[in-house]
Coordinates of C-alpha atoms in Angstrom, one line a residue:
Chain A
M1 CA -50.7 14.7 46.7
S2 CA -48.5 15.2 49.5
G3 CA -49.6 14.1 53.1
R4 CA -49.4 17.7 54.3
T5 CA -51.6 18.9 51.4
T6 CA -54.2 16.2 52.3
N7 CA -54.1 17.2 55.9
I8 CA -54.7 21.0 55.0
M9 CA -57.6 20.0 52.6
L10 CA -59.2 17.9 55.3
L11 CA -58.7 20.8 57.8
I12 CA -60.4 23.0 55.3
V13 CA -63.2 20.6 55.0
F14 CA -63.6 20.2 58.7
L15 CA -63.7 24.1 59.1
L16 CA -66.3 24.5 56.4
S17 CA -68.4 21.8 57.9
V18 CA -68.2 23.6 61.3
F19 CA -69.1 26.9 59.9
S20 CA -71.8 25.3 57.8
C21 CA -73.2 23.6 61.0
S22 CA -73.2 26.6 63.2
G23 CA -74.7 28.5 60.3
G24 CA -77.4 25.8 60.2
D25 CA -78.0 26.2 63.8
N26 CA -78.4 30.0 63.5
D27 CA -80.7 29.3 60.5
K28 CA -83.0 27.0 62.6
N29 CA -83.1 29.0 65.6
T30 CA -83.8 32.1 63.4
T31 CA -86.8 30.2 61.7
R32 CA -88.1 29.0 65.1
L33 CA -87.6 32.4 66.7
I34 CA -89.7 34.1 63.7
E35 CA -92.3 31.4 64.3
L36 CA -92.6 32.2 68.1
G37 CA -92.8 35.7 67.0
D38 CA -95.7 35.1 64.6
E39 CA -97.4 33.1 67.3
L40 CA -97.1 36.0 69.8
G41 CA -98.1 38.6 67.1
Y42 CA -94.8 40.2 67.0
D43 CA -92.4 40.9 63.9
L44 CA -88.9 40.0 65.7
Y45 CA -87.0 41.7 62.9
R46 CA -87.8 44.9 64.6
F47 CA -85.5 44.1 67.3
E48 CA -81.9 43.9 67.6
S49 CA -81.9 41.4 70.5
V50 CA -84.4 38.9 71.8
A51 CA -83.9 37.7 75.6
I52 CA -86.0 34.7 76.5
I53 CA -86.4 33.8 80.0
N54 CA -87.9 30.6 81.8
V55 CA -89.5 32.3 84.7
D56 CA -90.6 29.0 86.1
A57 CA -87.3 27.5 86.5
C58 CA -86.4 29.7 89.6
P59 CA -89.2 30.8 91.7
S60 CA -86.8 32.6 93.9
C61 CA -84.9 34.6 91.1
S62 CA -87.5 37.4 90.8
G63 CA -84.8 39.9 92.1
D64 CA -82.3 38.9 89.5
L65 CA -84.7 39.4 86.7
R66 CA -85.8 42.7 87.9
R67 CA -82.1 43.8 88.2
F68 CA -81.8 42.6 84.4
F69 CA -84.9 44.8 83.7
V70 CA -83.6 47.7 85.5
K71 CA -80.1 47.5 83.6
N72 CA -81.7 47.3 80.1
E73 CA -84.7 49.5 80.7
K74 CA -83.3 52.2 78.2
N75 CA -83.0 49.7 75.4
P76 CA -85.8 50.0 72.8
S77 CA -84.3 47.5 70.6
L78 CA -84.5 44.7 73.0
L79 CA -87.5 42.3 73.3
I80 CA -87.9 40.3 76.6
I81 CA -90.0 37.2 76.3
L82 CA -91.1 35.8 79.5
S83 CA -91.9 32.0 79.4
S84 CA -94.1 30.9 82.3
Q85 CA -97.3 29.1 82.9
S86 CA -98.4 32.0 85.3
V87 CA -99.6 35.1 83.6
K88 CA -100.0 36.5 87.1
K89 CA -96.4 36.2 87.6
C90 CA -95.4 37.7 84.4
E91 CA -97.6 40.6 85.1
F92 CA -96.1 41.1 88.6
L93 CA -92.6 40.7 87.4
S94 CA -92.9 43.4 84.5
R95 CA -95.4 45.8 86.2
D96 CA -92.9 48.4 86.8
F97 CA -91.2 48.4 83.6
E98 CA -93.6 49.9 81.1
H99 CA -90.8 51.1 79.0
L100 CA -89.5 47.8 78.1
N101 CA -90.7 45.8 75.2
I102 CA -92.0 42.5 77.2
L103 CA -94.1 39.5 75.9
Y104 CA -95.5 36.6 77.8
D105 CA -95.2 33.1 76.4
V106 CA -97.7 31.4 78.8
D107 CA -98.0 28.3 76.7
Q108 CA -94.3 27.9 77.0
K109 CA -93.9 27.4 73.3
A110 CA -90.3 28.8 73.3
F111 CA -89.4 26.2 75.8
K112 CA -91.3 23.2 75.2
H113 CA -92.2 23.1 71.5
L114 CA -89.7 25.4 69.7
K115 CA -86.8 24.5 72.0
L116 CA -85.2 28.0 71.8
L117 CA -84.0 27.6 75.4
D118 CA -83.6 25.3 78.4
M119 CA -83.7 26.3 82.1
E120 CA -81.3 29.1 81.8
P121 CA -81.9 32.4 79.9
V122 CA -80.8 33.0 76.4
V123 CA -80.3 36.3 74.3
Y124 CA -80.7 36.0 70.4
I125 CA -78.5 38.8 68.9
R126 CA -79.6 39.6 65.3
E127 CA -76.8 39.6 62.9
E128 CA -78.5 41.0 59.7
K129 CA -81.0 38.3 58.9
N130 CA -80.0 35.6 61.5
F131 CA -80.4 35.7 65.2
K132 CA -77.4 34.2 67.0
R133 CA -77.9 32.4 70.3
N134 CA -76.1 33.3 73.5
D135 CA -76.5 31.2 76.8
Y136 CA -76.2 32.7 80.0
R137 CA -76.6 31.6 83.6
L138 CA -79.3 33.1 85.6
S139 CA -77.0 34.2 88.3
D140 CA -75.0 36.3 85.9
F141 CA -78.0 37.5 84.1
S142 CA -78.9 40.3 86.5
E143 CA -75.5 42.1 85.5
L144 CA -76.0 41.5 82.0
W145 CA -76.4 44.8 79.8
I146 CA -77.3 44.5 76.3
E147 CA -75.7 47.1 74.2
H148 CA -77.8 49.0 71.8
Y149 CA -76.4 50.7 68.8
S150 CA -78.3 53.9 67.4
Y151 CA -77.7 54.1 63.6
Chain B
M1 CA -136.6 -11.5 83.8
L2 CA -135.1 -8.9 81.5
N3 CA -136.2 -6.1 83.7
R4 CA -134.6 -7.6 86.8
A5 CA -131.4 -8.2 85.0
F6 CA -131.5 -4.5 83.7
T7 CA -132.1 -3.4 87.3
L8 CA -129.2 -5.3 89.0
T9 CA -126.8 -4.4 86.2
S10 CA -127.9 -0.7 86.7
L11 CA -127.6 -1.2 90.4
A12 CA -124.0 -2.7 90.0
L13 CA -123.0 0.2 87.7
L14 CA -124.4 2.7 90.2
T15 CA -122.6 1.3 93.0
A16 CA -119.4 1.3 91.2
I17 CA -120.0 4.9 90.1
L18 CA -120.8 5.9 93.6
S19 CA -117.7 4.1 95.2
N20 CA -115.7 6.1 92.7
C21 CA -117.3 9.4 93.6
T22 CA -117.1 9.5 97.2
G23 CA -113.8 11.2 97.0
E24 CA -112.4 8.5 99.0
S25 CA -111.3 6.1 96.1
E26 CA -108.0 7.5 96.1
S27 CA -107.1 5.8 99.3
R28 CA -106.6 2.4 98.2
K29 CA -106.9 -0.5 100.5
N30 CA -103.7 -2.6 100.8
D31 CA -101.6 -4.9 103.1
Y32 CA -100.9 -2.0 105.3
S33 CA -102.9 -1.2 108.6
H34 CA -103.4 2.3 107.6
T35 CA -104.5 4.4 104.8
L36 CA -105.6 8.1 103.9
V37 CA -109.1 9.1 103.1
K38 CA -110.0 12.5 101.7
R39 CA -112.4 14.2 104.2
D40 CA -112.4 17.9 103.5
S41 CA -111.0 20.5 101.4
L42 CA -109.5 24.1 101.8
K43 CA -109.6 26.7 99.2
I44 CA -107.3 29.7 99.6
D45 CA -108.0 32.7 97.4
L46 CA -104.9 34.4 95.9
D47 CA -104.7 38.1 95.7
F48 CA -102.9 39.8 92.8
R49 CA -99.6 39.8 94.5
T50 CA -99.6 36.1 95.1
T51 CA -99.0 33.2 92.6
F52 CA -99.7 29.6 93.2
E53 CA -96.0 28.8 93.9
F54 CA -96.6 27.3 97.5
Q55 CA -93.1 25.7 97.5
N56 CA -92.2 27.3 100.8
I57 CA -95.1 27.2 103.5
H58 CA -95.0 26.8 107.3
Y59 CA -97.7 25.6 109.6
Y60 CA -98.2 27.3 112.9
E61 CA -100.8 26.5 115.5
D62 CA -101.6 27.4 119.2
D63 CA -104.7 27.4 121.3
S64 CA -106.5 30.3 119.6
V65 CA -105.4 30.0 115.9
E66 CA -104.2 27.7 113.1
L67 CA -102.0 29.6 110.5
L68 CA -100.3 28.7 107.2
A69 CA -97.4 31.1 106.4
Q70 CA -96.5 31.3 102.8
V71 CA -93.1 32.9 101.8
N72 CA -94.3 35.2 99.1
L73 CA -91.3 35.8 96.8
N74 CA -93.1 38.1 94.6
I75 CA -93.1 40.5 97.5
N76 CA -90.1 39.3 99.4
G77 CA -92.4 38.9 102.2
L78 CA -95.1 36.8 104.0
N79 CA -98.7 35.8 103.5
L80 CA -100.5 34.3 106.6
Y81 CA -103.6 32.3 105.9
D82 CA -106.2 31.3 108.6
V83 CA -106.4 27.4 107.9
S84 CA -110.0 27.1 109.0
S85 CA -111.2 29.6 106.5
G86 CA -108.6 30.0 103.8
N87 CA -108.6 33.8 104.6
L88 CA -105.6 35.8 104.0
V89 CA -105.3 37.4 107.5
R90 CA -102.0 39.4 107.1
Q91 CA -99.5 40.1 104.2
F92 CA -96.2 41.9 104.7
E93 CA -93.1 42.6 103.1
I94 CA -89.7 42.1 104.5
P95 CA -87.8 45.4 104.2
K96 CA -84.9 45.2 101.6
V97 CA -82.9 48.1 103.5
G98 CA -83.0 49.5 107.0
P99 CA -83.7 47.7 110.2
G100 CA -84.5 44.1 109.7
A101 CA -83.4 44.1 106.0
T102 CA -83.3 40.8 104.2
P103 CA -83.0 41.8 100.6
S104 CA -83.7 38.2 99.4
V105 CA -85.7 36.0 101.8
S106 CA -85.1 32.3 101.6
G107 CA -87.4 31.0 104.3
I108 CA -88.6 31.3 107.8
S109 CA -89.1 29.6 111.3
F110 CA -92.6 30.4 112.5
V111 CA -92.0 30.1 116.2
N112 CA -94.9 31.9 117.7
L113 CA -96.8 35.1 116.9
D114 CA -94.3 37.3 118.4
S115 CA -91.2 35.7 116.7
I116 CA -90.9 34.5 113.1
L117 CA -87.3 34.1 112.2
V118 CA -86.5 35.3 108.6
Y119 CA -83.4 34.0 106.7
Q120 CA -81.5 35.8 104.1
K121 CA -80.7 33.5 101.0
M122 CA -77.1 32.2 101.0
S123 CA -76.1 33.9 104.0
L124 CA -76.4 33.7 107.9
A125 CA -74.9 37.1 108.7
A126 CA -78.0 38.1 110.3
V127 CA -81.3 36.2 111.1
N128 CA -83.9 38.9 111.4
I129 CA -86.9 38.4 113.9
F130 CA -90.2 39.9 112.9
N131 CA -93.8 39.4 114.7
A132 CA -96.9 38.0 112.9
K133 CA -97.8 41.7 112.2
G134 CA -94.8 42.3 110.2
D135 CA -93.1 44.6 112.9
F136 CA -89.3 43.9 113.1
V137 CA -88.5 42.9 116.6
S138 CA -84.7 42.0 116.7
R139 CA -81.7 40.6 115.1
I140 CA -79.6 37.6 115.9
R141 CA -75.9 38.2 114.7
P142 CA -74.0 34.9 114.2
T143 CA -70.0 35.4 114.9
R144 CA -68.7 32.5 113.3
V145 CA -70.7 31.0 110.3
L146 CA -69.8 27.8 108.6
R147 CA -68.8 28.4 105.1
E148 CA -69.6 26.2 101.9
R149 CA -66.0 25.9 101.1
E150 CA -63.5 25.7 104.1
N151 CA -61.2 28.2 102.7
S152 CA -63.7 30.7 101.2
K153 CA -63.4 34.2 102.0
V154 CA -66.9 34.8 101.2
P155 CA -69.2 33.2 104.2
A156 CA -71.8 31.9 101.8
I157 CA -73.7 28.8 102.7
N158 CA -76.6 27.2 101.1
H159 CA -78.9 26.9 104.1
Q160 CA -82.4 25.7 103.9
S161 CA -85.4 26.7 105.5
S162 CA -88.5 25.6 103.5
T163 CA -91.4 23.4 103.7
Y164 CA -89.7 19.9 103.8
T165 CA -86.2 21.3 105.1
P166 CA -87.3 23.4 107.9
A167 CA -84.9 25.4 110.0
V168 CA -85.8 23.9 113.3
L169 CA -85.5 26.1 116.7
K170 CA -84.9 23.6 119.5
D171 CA -83.0 23.7 122.8
N172 CA -81.7 27.1 122.1
R173 CA -80.3 26.0 118.8
I174 CA -81.4 26.4 115.2
Y175 CA -80.9 23.3 113.2
F176 CA -80.2 23.9 109.5
S177 CA -80.0 21.7 106.4
R178 CA -77.6 22.7 103.6
W179 CA -77.7 21.7 100.1
A180 CA -74.2 21.3 98.5
L181 CA -73.4 23.6 95.7
F182 CA -70.8 21.3 94.0
N183 CA -71.3 18.8 91.1
F184 CA -73.3 15.9 92.5
S185 CA -72.5 13.9 89.5
L186 CA -68.7 13.6 90.5
A187 CA -68.0 10.8 92.7
R188 CA -65.4 12.5 94.7
N189 CA -67.8 15.1 96.0
I190 CA -70.1 12.6 97.4
S191 CA -67.8 11.7 100.2
D192 CA -68.3 10.7 103.8
Q193 CA -66.8 14.0 104.8
Y194 CA -69.5 16.4 103.8
P195 CA -71.9 16.9 106.6
V196 CA -75.3 18.1 105.3
E197 CA -76.5 19.3 108.7
F198 CA -75.4 21.9 111.1
Y199 CA -76.8 24.1 113.9
L200 CA -76.5 27.6 115.1
D201 CA -75.9 27.9 118.9
L202 CA -77.9 30.8 120.1
E203 CA -75.8 31.2 123.2
T204 CA -72.4 31.4 121.6
L205 CA -73.9 32.5 118.2
E206 CA -71.4 30.2 116.6
T207 CA -72.3 27.3 114.0
H208 CA -71.4 23.6 114.3
K209 CA -71.5 20.7 111.9
L210 CA -73.6 17.7 112.7
P211 CA -72.3 14.1 111.8
V212 CA -75.2 13.5 109.2
Y213 CA -73.9 12.6 105.7
F214 CA -75.0 11.2 102.3
P215 CA -76.3 7.7 102.8
T216 CA -73.4 5.3 102.9
W217 CA -74.6 3.3 99.8
M218 CA -74.7 6.6 97.7
Q219 CA -71.1 7.7 98.9
N220 CA -68.3 7.6 96.4
S221 CA -70.5 7.5 93.5
G222 CA -71.9 10.4 91.3
W223 CA -75.7 10.8 91.1
N224 CA -78.5 12.7 89.7
M225 CA -78.5 16.0 92.0
L226 CA -82.2 15.5 92.9
Y227 CA -81.3 12.2 94.6
L228 CA -79.0 13.6 96.9
L229 CA -81.1 16.8 98.2
H230 CA -82.5 16.0 101.5
G231 CA -85.2 17.2 104.0
K232 CA -85.9 16.5 107.6
T233 CA -88.6 16.8 110.4
V234 CA -88.6 16.3 114.2
D235 CA -90.9 14.4 116.5
K236 CA -92.2 15.2 119.7
R237 CA -89.4 12.8 121.3
G238 CA -86.8 14.9 119.8
N239 CA -86.0 12.4 117.0
F240 CA -84.6 14.1 113.9
V241 CA -85.5 12.1 110.7
Y242 CA -83.7 12.8 107.6
S243 CA -85.0 11.8 104.2
F244 CA -83.0 12.0 101.1
Q245 CA -84.8 12.3 97.9
G246 CA -83.3 9.2 96.1
D247 CA -83.2 6.9 99.1
D248 CA -85.8 4.4 100.1
S249 CA -84.8 4.7 103.6
V250 CA -84.7 7.4 106.2
T251 CA -82.1 8.3 108.7
V252 CA -83.0 8.8 112.4
M253 CA -80.9 10.7 115.0
T254 CA -82.0 10.1 118.4
P255 CA -81.7 12.9 120.9
E256 CA -78.7 10.8 122.5
G257 CA -77.2 11.4 119.0
T258 CA -77.5 7.6 118.1
Q259 CA -78.3 7.1 114.3
K260 CA -80.5 4.3 112.9
R261 CA -81.9 3.5 109.3
F262 CA -85.4 2.5 108.6
Y263 CA -87.1 1.4 105.1
A264 CA -89.6 3.9 104.3
G265 CA -89.9 3.3 100.5
H266 CA -92.4 2.5 98.1
S267 CA -93.8 -1.2 97.7
E268 CA -92.0 -3.5 95.2
S269 CA -94.4 -2.7 92.3
Q270 CA -93.4 0.9 92.3
Q271 CA -89.7 0.6 93.2
S272 CA -87.4 2.0 90.5
N273 CA -83.8 1.5 89.6
K274 CA -81.4 4.4 90.5
E275 CA -78.0 4.1 88.6
P276 CA -74.8 6.1 89.5
Y277 CA -73.4 8.6 87.2
I278 CA -69.9 8.2 85.6
G279 CA -69.3 12.0 85.3
S280 CA -71.8 14.5 84.2
E281 CA -74.6 13.1 82.2
P282 CA -76.6 15.0 79.4
I283 CA -79.6 16.9 80.6
E284 CA -81.8 14.4 78.8
Q285 CA -80.7 11.6 80.8
E286 CA -81.0 13.6 84.1
I287 CA -84.7 14.3 83.1
R288 CA -85.2 10.7 82.1
D289 CA -83.8 9.6 85.5
V290 CA -86.0 11.9 87.4
M291 CA -89.4 11.1 85.5
T292 CA -88.7 7.0 85.6
N293 CA -87.6 7.0 89.3
T294 CA -89.3 7.5 92.5
L295 CA -88.3 10.6 94.3
Y296 CA -89.1 11.3 98.1
W297 CA -89.7 14.8 98.2
G298 CA -89.9 15.3 101.8
I299 CA -91.2 14.0 105.2
L300 CA -93.7 15.7 107.6
Y301 CA -94.4 14.7 111.1
D302 CA -97.9 14.7 112.2
K303 CA -97.9 15.6 115.9
Y304 CA -101.6 15.1 116.1
R305 CA -101.4 11.5 115.2
D306 CA -97.8 10.7 115.9
V307 CA -97.2 9.4 112.5
F308 CA -94.8 10.5 109.5
Y309 CA -96.1 11.2 106.0
R310 CA -93.4 10.8 103.3
I311 CA -94.3 12.6 100.4
S312 CA -93.2 11.1 97.1
D313 CA -94.0 10.5 93.6
V314 CA -94.6 7.4 91.1
P315 CA -92.5 6.8 88.3
V316 CA -94.0 7.6 84.8
K317 CA -92.8 6.8 81.2
Y318 CA -90.2 9.3 79.8
L319 CA -91.5 11.2 76.9
D320 CA -89.9 13.4 74.4
R321 CA -92.1 16.3 75.6
H322 CA -90.3 15.9 78.9
R323 CA -87.8 19.1 78.6
S324 CA -87.0 19.8 82.1
L325 CA -87.0 18.7 85.6
L326 CA -89.9 20.8 86.1
D327 CA -92.0 18.0 84.2
S328 CA -91.7 16.2 87.6
Y329 CA -94.6 18.3 88.7
E330 CA -96.9 16.2 86.5
K331 CA -95.9 12.9 88.2
P332 CA -98.4 11.3 90.3
V333 CA -98.1 11.8 94.1
S334 CA -97.9 9.0 96.6
V335 CA -97.6 9.1 100.4
V336 CA -95.7 6.6 102.6
I337 CA -97.0 6.4 106.2
L338 CA -94.7 5.5 109.1
N339 CA -95.6 5.1 112.8
S340 CA -93.8 6.5 115.8
N341 CA -91.3 3.6 115.7
F342 CA -90.4 4.3 111.9
K343 CA -92.4 1.3 110.7
K344 CA -94.2 1.5 107.4
I345 CA -97.8 1.3 107.9
G346 CA -99.3 2.7 104.8
E347 CA -98.7 3.4 101.2
V348 CA -101.3 5.6 99.3
N349 CA -101.2 6.7 95.6
L350 CA -103.4 9.9 95.1
T351 CA -105.6 10.5 92.1
E352 CA -103.2 11.3 89.1
D353 CA -103.1 14.8 87.4
T354 CA -104.5 16.4 90.5
Y355 CA -101.5 16.9 93.2
V356 CA -98.1 18.0 93.2
F357 CA -95.4 17.1 95.7
Y358 CA -94.6 20.3 97.0
G359 CA -96.8 22.4 99.4
A360 CA -98.1 19.8 101.6
F361 CA -98.5 20.5 105.2
V362 CA -100.2 18.7 108.5
G363 CA -103.0 20.5 110.2
K364 CA -105.4 19.5 113.1
K365 CA -107.7 17.8 110.5
G366 CA -104.9 15.9 108.7
L367 CA -102.6 15.9 105.8
Y368 CA -103.2 19.0 103.4
I369 CA -102.1 18.2 99.8
P370 CA -102.4 21.0 97.1
R371 CA -104.1 20.4 93.8
L372 CA -101.5 22.1 91.9
N373 CA -100.6 19.6 89.3
P374 CA -100.3 21.4 86.1
K375 CA -102.7 19.0 84.4
Y376 CA -105.2 19.4 87.0
Y377 CA -108.7 20.3 85.2
N378 CA -109.5 23.0 87.6
F379 CA -105.9 24.7 88.1
S380 CA -106.5 28.4 88.4
E381 CA -104.1 31.2 88.9
D382 CA -106.5 32.7 91.6
H383 CA -106.7 30.1 94.1
V384 CA -105.0 26.9 95.6
T385 CA -107.2 24.1 96.7
Y386 CA -106.1 21.6 99.1
S387 CA -107.5 18.3 99.9
V388 CA -107.6 17.1 103.5
Y389 CA -106.7 13.7 104.2
E390 CA -107.4 11.8 107.3
L391 CA -105.5 9.1 108.5
I392 CA -107.5 5.9 109.3
D393 CA -107.0 2.4 110.8
Q394 CA -108.4 0.1 108.0

């Protein structure tokens, strides 16, 4: 076997392992996300995207979060999960957005136990049976518009 | 005989229990001349628009009233509480548009009942003045403002105006602290060229840098960001005292401009080992460093007793469940006491799982520390309870 063929084979093996790893991450995330949905009493497969926000990470970012809510207010396939130890804060943040699907994760399961996010917000986009993780900076989040496809 | 032994044992037990139940047991006696003793408490009920985040509070007192102003970010406004009763006496929103518009309030300076200076987050394009009733009074419009980056077209600056980093109005100037926006783990950023303090001259309406820099021993090395954030206070002689969160000492700038350093750290048994970073570290390492090292979160001046309280925490073991820097809220709180000559005269560890490092203030009765530890057994979203500590000569 020539050196070149070996290199190509190695490359294929490498790429396969990368793809299988990232696939594995998606599988893990999906399993954890579904577990979170079960805990909160929601079937997350009803949604195309799930945004999880660590509200406690930035006490002064309420305005940014509200702007994100306003931008995505007309997206029925988006579920927003607010992770915070304060029910009051979650209620206050979401009180003007009755058309949005918003859940409160007051035990912070998503953050502390299931490790679905860190300090910055994440959006999980469903691709068939799997949810793919997308990380954002809170400072950019207020400008984020999550597309909704009507089939 | 047996009866007597039983009685003595019971008495000893009772004494031990009582001495632990007086509420003063937190203040342990040690080699220092002063300590803190819990004497009172203050309960503040929180209305539906107020959450327990008391990170940005400001104390004000005159002959008639003792007030605590809380920057309420839920409403982009202020709550004013009567410190003697805990009652909410006024709540108002700062407008986001129109006269006095401050769309994102970052903090205030409570000058008097007619003048509360309100600052916009990341900008000093305007400082709006409101009275304690919430009426817009007037506006200061600085003409030349320091920028975070010298050549930046955007005049953004991360000025501070919260509890431990107050914007101080003095001699017709407002003294600001600024927290850098660069990467603190890169050694090249922690230079002797970055002033962390500046002031706004209210006559010329221009800002000027002050020669206050990162502590020399920390310069030219990268560090955990939390070590390099700083706060300040000012005493009645006009001395500015700067406290960096990772520094055992404080820097004092006298009214004449001379700078001196004073040890204001924990005793040996509670000291920690802060290591510099070589480039960016994984977040797990940053969390580990914050949990296992002492951080000095702020320094408060007690004008009634002419002493300083340095609010710090005690290192704890790093656990797998520690997932973010917010876990530092769980660390036990400790207070280092300095006299008016900046000599350490006390060090007091407070009860674990009760207090949190933020939200402390000094009032007529003493040092107020909130019971806001996430593990506090009586934690509630409906009220904040402060313990009031009195300074005593032991």
